[in-house]
Amino acid sequence: MTVGSRTRRQFLQAAAALAAATSRTKMWAQPTRSSETKEKIRGLMVDAARVPENLAYYRRVLDFCSDWELNTLQFRLTDDQGTALRFASVPSLITHPHAFSPDELHALATYGRTRGVDLQPEIEAFGHTGYITRSPAYKHLLDDDPHGSAEFTGIIPVHPETPQLFEKLFREVASIFPSQYLHGGCDEVNWGGSALSRKALQTRTRADIWADWLNQLNKLAQSHGKTFIVWGDYVLGKQPDILPRLDKRIVIMDWNYWDTDPAPFRKSLDRVRANGSRGIGAPGLISYRWGPRPGTSQLGNIDAFADVYLASGNPASLGAVLTNWVPSRYIQNSLWDGFAYAAVAFNHGSATARASAFQRFVERHYGAQGNEHWSEAFKLLYDAAPLYGNSDSMPLKSRLPVPFSSEAELATALKTRIQPVNPFPHIRELLAQVQPAVKKNEADFAALQLSVRYLDALFDRESIIQKTAATSRLDHNSAQQLICSIADRDRALLDDLNKDWDTGRPSDSPAKLAPLYGMAPKDQLVFQWSRAAAFSAELAATPDRLLAILRSAGLPVKD
């Protein structure tokens, strides 16, 4: 196909050059944001509560926030897995082996202030409180409702010891972080099963107890000069009759990682405003739905929140923070492009983000000139990102499997006769084409390539066995050749995943070496791949086991 006398490729190159010139002469020259938006919270979130990462990495995130006009970094300190802060006031909590000292986190917060970024602490104070109730010293505070979700935890809100404990925790956190805000969590709570809670529920409603507890926490935060923030899943959704009972000074953080229509967010913020309260929007990048890469729908989720919480002018909005969950799900430095997209959407609006966010990122972060190869690579990368799940409505190509690491898991995988088309070899080719243009942050680009290589290996790992078995009857020698090639690739990839992990995370981190409390195999990419590599190595040593598995799955093999 031609356009005039030019080929399609020449036309695209000319268009990319024009777009780049436009971005430099027009987009970069426009006002960065309105004065109203400038005053609002615009930030990122790090989940140190699940996996503490190196302090150098958190300083890099603060630098990134400053460079991209983000003024807030929400720092999650605690969750069911443990606390990332070594509390001096309550030393008997479940504490991560690589938790930080108060001095280290105070220094980090001070560094953030020098970069114009507010480090906001989050400490779970109702749900996600396993860091307390898993400790022998505080197991009596567990409030587990057998009729609630076994996935979630809770602490007894009516126990007299509970507010005393949080007075100590809040006081210490307030002394470490100079931020005016203190986030108390209070999402995904399973409570009501303890004798004390059951007794309280005989005379009071769940909404009453909920509101009383949040108001108590707010008083504790206020006593230390902090504005209290809570997640909004119960307050705005599951139990909305809590909201009118709350102190109006409590800030409601509206989280939702699946909607791309601004309407539900606008409705929630209008309710917050009508109640006389204030809210913060919380879109998601990596959440429970995704593996190492988010999909295009997450960009729409960011856009929708930016439109409502930053561009609408609603006075009840304090701003927006991009959440990013469970570091062991992804490769550390592979997601800067997603952070940059949110920064552009938060500062310049969703339309500008859709038109130029990735081009800006390529030019500013990689020092490269945007062109059609970069544009295609990022479009395909987000479009192709698979989700976890087995819904019948989910296209097969969109499902992200957990790498098989046992005979039973391999047998289950082989039952799926139709294998999805693997889009990641083409994306790897596109990234290889643009790699010579990368002049800055080469290690970050390598991390991006590693994430795509992982997805490529993950998809190919299952399909290659079926394809080979379907085209030729395997015998001992051919089965050994096949599984040895898989095992060699698994081992090589594991070596690079470990090397990447050790660069920015503790090399002996439990999240890398063992199952984490409350985490599924899908939540620990490197650890699960290490199990998968060990299993493929076992099969390579005993290829007849592979033949037996294939035979049991109904695939043709030679006797």
Coordinates of C-alpha atoms in Angstrom, one line a residue, residues 324-512:
N324 CA 0.6 -0.5 42.7
W325 CA 0.3 -3.7 44.7
V326 CA 2.6 -6.6 45.8
P327 CA 6.1 -6.0 44.3
S328 CA 6.7 -9.7 44.0
R329 CA 4.2 -9.8 41.2
Y330 CA 6.3 -7.8 38.8
I331 CA 9.9 -6.9 37.9
Q332 CA 11.0 -3.9 39.8
N333 CA 12.1 -1.3 37.2
S334 CA 9.8 -2.5 34.4
L335 CA 6.8 -0.2 35.2
W336 CA 8.1 3.3 35.0
D337 CA 6.1 3.8 31.8
G338 CA 2.9 3.2 33.7
F339 CA 3.9 5.7 36.4
A340 CA 4.7 8.2 33.7
Y341 CA 1.3 7.7 32.1
A342 CA -0.4 8.5 35.4
A343 CA 1.8 11.5 35.9
V344 CA 0.7 13.0 32.6
A345 CA -2.9 12.2 33.2
F346 CA -2.9 13.7 36.7
N347 CA -1.1 16.8 35.6
H348 CA -2.2 17.5 32.0
G349 CA -5.4 15.5 31.7
S350 CA -6.5 12.2 30.2
A351 CA -6.6 13.4 26.6
T352 CA -3.0 14.5 26.8
A353 CA -2.0 11.2 28.4
R354 CA -3.6 9.2 25.6
A355 CA -2.0 11.4 22.9
S356 CA 1.5 11.7 24.2
A357 CA 2.3 10.1 27.6
F358 CA 4.4 7.2 26.2
Q359 CA 6.2 9.5 23.7
R360 CA 7.1 11.8 26.6
F361 CA 8.2 8.8 28.6
V362 CA 10.5 7.5 25.8
E363 CA 12.1 10.9 25.3
R364 CA 12.5 11.8 29.0
H365 CA 13.3 8.5 30.6
Y366 CA 15.1 6.7 27.8
G367 CA 16.6 9.7 26.0
A368 CA 15.3 8.3 22.7
Q369 CA 13.3 9.7 19.8
G370 CA 9.8 8.5 19.7
N371 CA 8.8 6.7 16.5
E372 CA 6.3 4.2 15.1
H373 CA 8.3 1.3 16.6
W374 CA 8.0 2.7 20.1
S375 CA 4.3 3.5 19.6
E376 CA 3.6 0.0 18.4
A377 CA 5.6 -1.6 21.1
F378 CA 3.7 0.1 24.0
K379 CA 0.3 -0.3 22.3
L380 CA 0.9 -4.0 21.8
L381 CA 2.4 -4.4 25.3
Y382 CA -0.7 -3.0 27.0
D383 CA -3.1 -4.6 24.6
A384 CA -1.5 -8.1 25.0
A385 CA -1.1 -8.0 28.8
P386 CA -3.0 -11.1 30.1
L387 CA -5.1 -11.3 33.3
Y388 CA -5.3 -14.1 35.9
G389 CA -8.6 -15.9 36.0
N390 CA -10.6 -18.7 34.3
S391 CA -13.9 -17.0 33.5
D392 CA -15.7 -18.4 30.5
S393 CA -16.2 -14.9 29.3
M394 CA -12.5 -14.2 29.3
P395 CA -10.8 -14.8 25.9
L396 CA -8.2 -17.6 26.1
K397 CA -5.5 -15.2 24.8
S398 CA -6.1 -12.9 27.8
R399 CA -5.6 -15.6 30.5
L400 CA -2.3 -15.6 32.3
P401 CA -1.3 -19.0 33.6
V402 CA 0.8 -19.8 36.7
P403 CA 3.9 -21.6 35.4
F404 CA 3.4 -25.3 36.1
S405 CA 5.7 -26.8 38.7
S406 CA 4.2 -30.2 39.4
E407 CA 2.8 -33.2 37.5
A408 CA -0.7 -32.3 38.4
E409 CA -0.3 -28.7 37.2
L410 CA 1.2 -29.8 33.9
A411 CA -1.5 -32.4 33.4
T412 CA -4.2 -29.7 34.0
A413 CA -2.4 -27.3 31.6
L414 CA -2.3 -30.0 28.8
K415 CA -6.0 -30.5 29.0
T416 CA -6.5 -27.1 27.2
R417 CA -6.1 -28.3 23.6
I418 CA -6.5 -24.8 22.1
Q419 CA -3.5 -22.7 22.9
P420 CA -3.6 -18.9 22.6
V421 CA -1.4 -17.1 20.1
N422 CA 1.7 -15.8 21.8
P423 CA 2.1 -12.0 21.0
F424 CA 5.3 -11.5 23.0
P425 CA 7.9 -12.7 20.4
H426 CA 6.8 -9.8 18.2
I427 CA 6.9 -7.3 21.1
R428 CA 10.4 -8.6 22.0
E429 CA 11.4 -7.9 18.3
L430 CA 10.0 -4.4 18.5
L431 CA 11.9 -3.7 21.7
A432 CA 15.1 -5.0 20.2
Q433 CA 14.7 -2.6 17.3
V434 CA 14.4 0.4 19.5
Q435 CA 17.1 -0.7 22.0
P436 CA 20.0 1.0 20.2
A437 CA 18.2 4.4 20.7
V438 CA 18.1 4.1 24.5
K439 CA 20.6 6.6 25.9
K440 CA 19.4 6.8 29.5
N441 CA 18.3 4.4 32.2
E442 CA 19.4 1.4 30.2
A443 CA 18.9 -0.9 33.2
D444 CA 15.2 0.1 33.3
F445 CA 14.8 -0.8 29.6
A446 CA 16.5 -4.1 30.3
A447 CA 13.9 -4.7 33.1
L448 CA 11.1 -4.0 30.6
Q449 CA 12.6 -6.4 28.2
L450 CA 12.9 -9.0 30.9
S451 CA 9.3 -8.7 31.8
V452 CA 8.3 -9.4 28.1
R453 CA 10.8 -12.3 27.9
Y454 CA 9.1 -13.8 31.0
L455 CA 5.7 -13.5 29.4
D456 CA 7.0 -15.0 26.2
A457 CA 8.5 -18.0 28.0
L458 CA 5.4 -18.5 30.2
F459 CA 3.1 -18.7 27.2
D460 CA 5.5 -20.8 25.1
R461 CA 6.3 -23.2 27.9
E462 CA 2.9 -24.9 27.8
S463 CA 2.1 -24.6 24.1
I464 CA 5.4 -26.0 22.9
I465 CA 4.8 -29.4 24.6
Q466 CA 1.3 -29.7 23.1
K467 CA 2.5 -28.6 19.6
T468 CA 5.4 -31.0 19.6
A469 CA 3.4 -33.9 20.9
A470 CA 0.6 -33.1 18.3
T471 CA 3.0 -33.1 15.3
S472 CA 5.1 -36.1 16.2
R473 CA 4.8 -39.0 18.6
L474 CA 7.4 -38.5 21.3
D475 CA 9.7 -41.3 22.5
H476 CA 12.3 -41.3 25.2
N477 CA 14.9 -39.4 23.2
S478 CA 12.6 -36.8 21.7
A479 CA 10.9 -36.2 25.0
Q480 CA 14.3 -35.8 26.7
Q481 CA 15.4 -33.3 24.0
L482 CA 12.1 -31.3 24.4
I483 CA 12.1 -31.1 28.2
C484 CA 15.9 -30.4 28.3
S485 CA 15.4 -27.4 26.0
I486 CA 12.6 -26.1 28.3
A487 CA 14.6 -26.7 31.4
D488 CA 17.6 -24.9 30.0
R489 CA 15.5 -21.9 29.1
D490 CA 13.8 -22.0 32.5
R491 CA 17.2 -22.0 34.3
A492 CA 18.6 -19.2 32.2
L493 CA 15.5 -17.0 32.8
L494 CA 15.6 -17.8 36.5
D495 CA 19.2 -16.7 36.7
D496 CA 18.3 -13.3 35.1
L497 CA 15.2 -12.9 37.3
N498 CA 17.3 -13.6 40.4
K499 CA 20.0 -11.1 39.2
D500 CA 17.4 -8.5 38.6
W501 CA 15.7 -9.1 42.0
D502 CA 19.0 -8.9 43.9
T503 CA 19.8 -5.5 42.3
G504 CA 16.9 -3.6 44.0
R505 CA 15.5 -6.0 46.6
P506 CA 17.1 -8.0 49.4
S507 CA 18.6 -11.2 47.9
D508 CA 17.4 -13.3 50.8
S509 CA 13.9 -11.7 50.9
P510 CA 11.3 -14.3 51.9
A511 CA 9.1 -13.2 49.0
K512 CA 11.8 -14.5 46.7

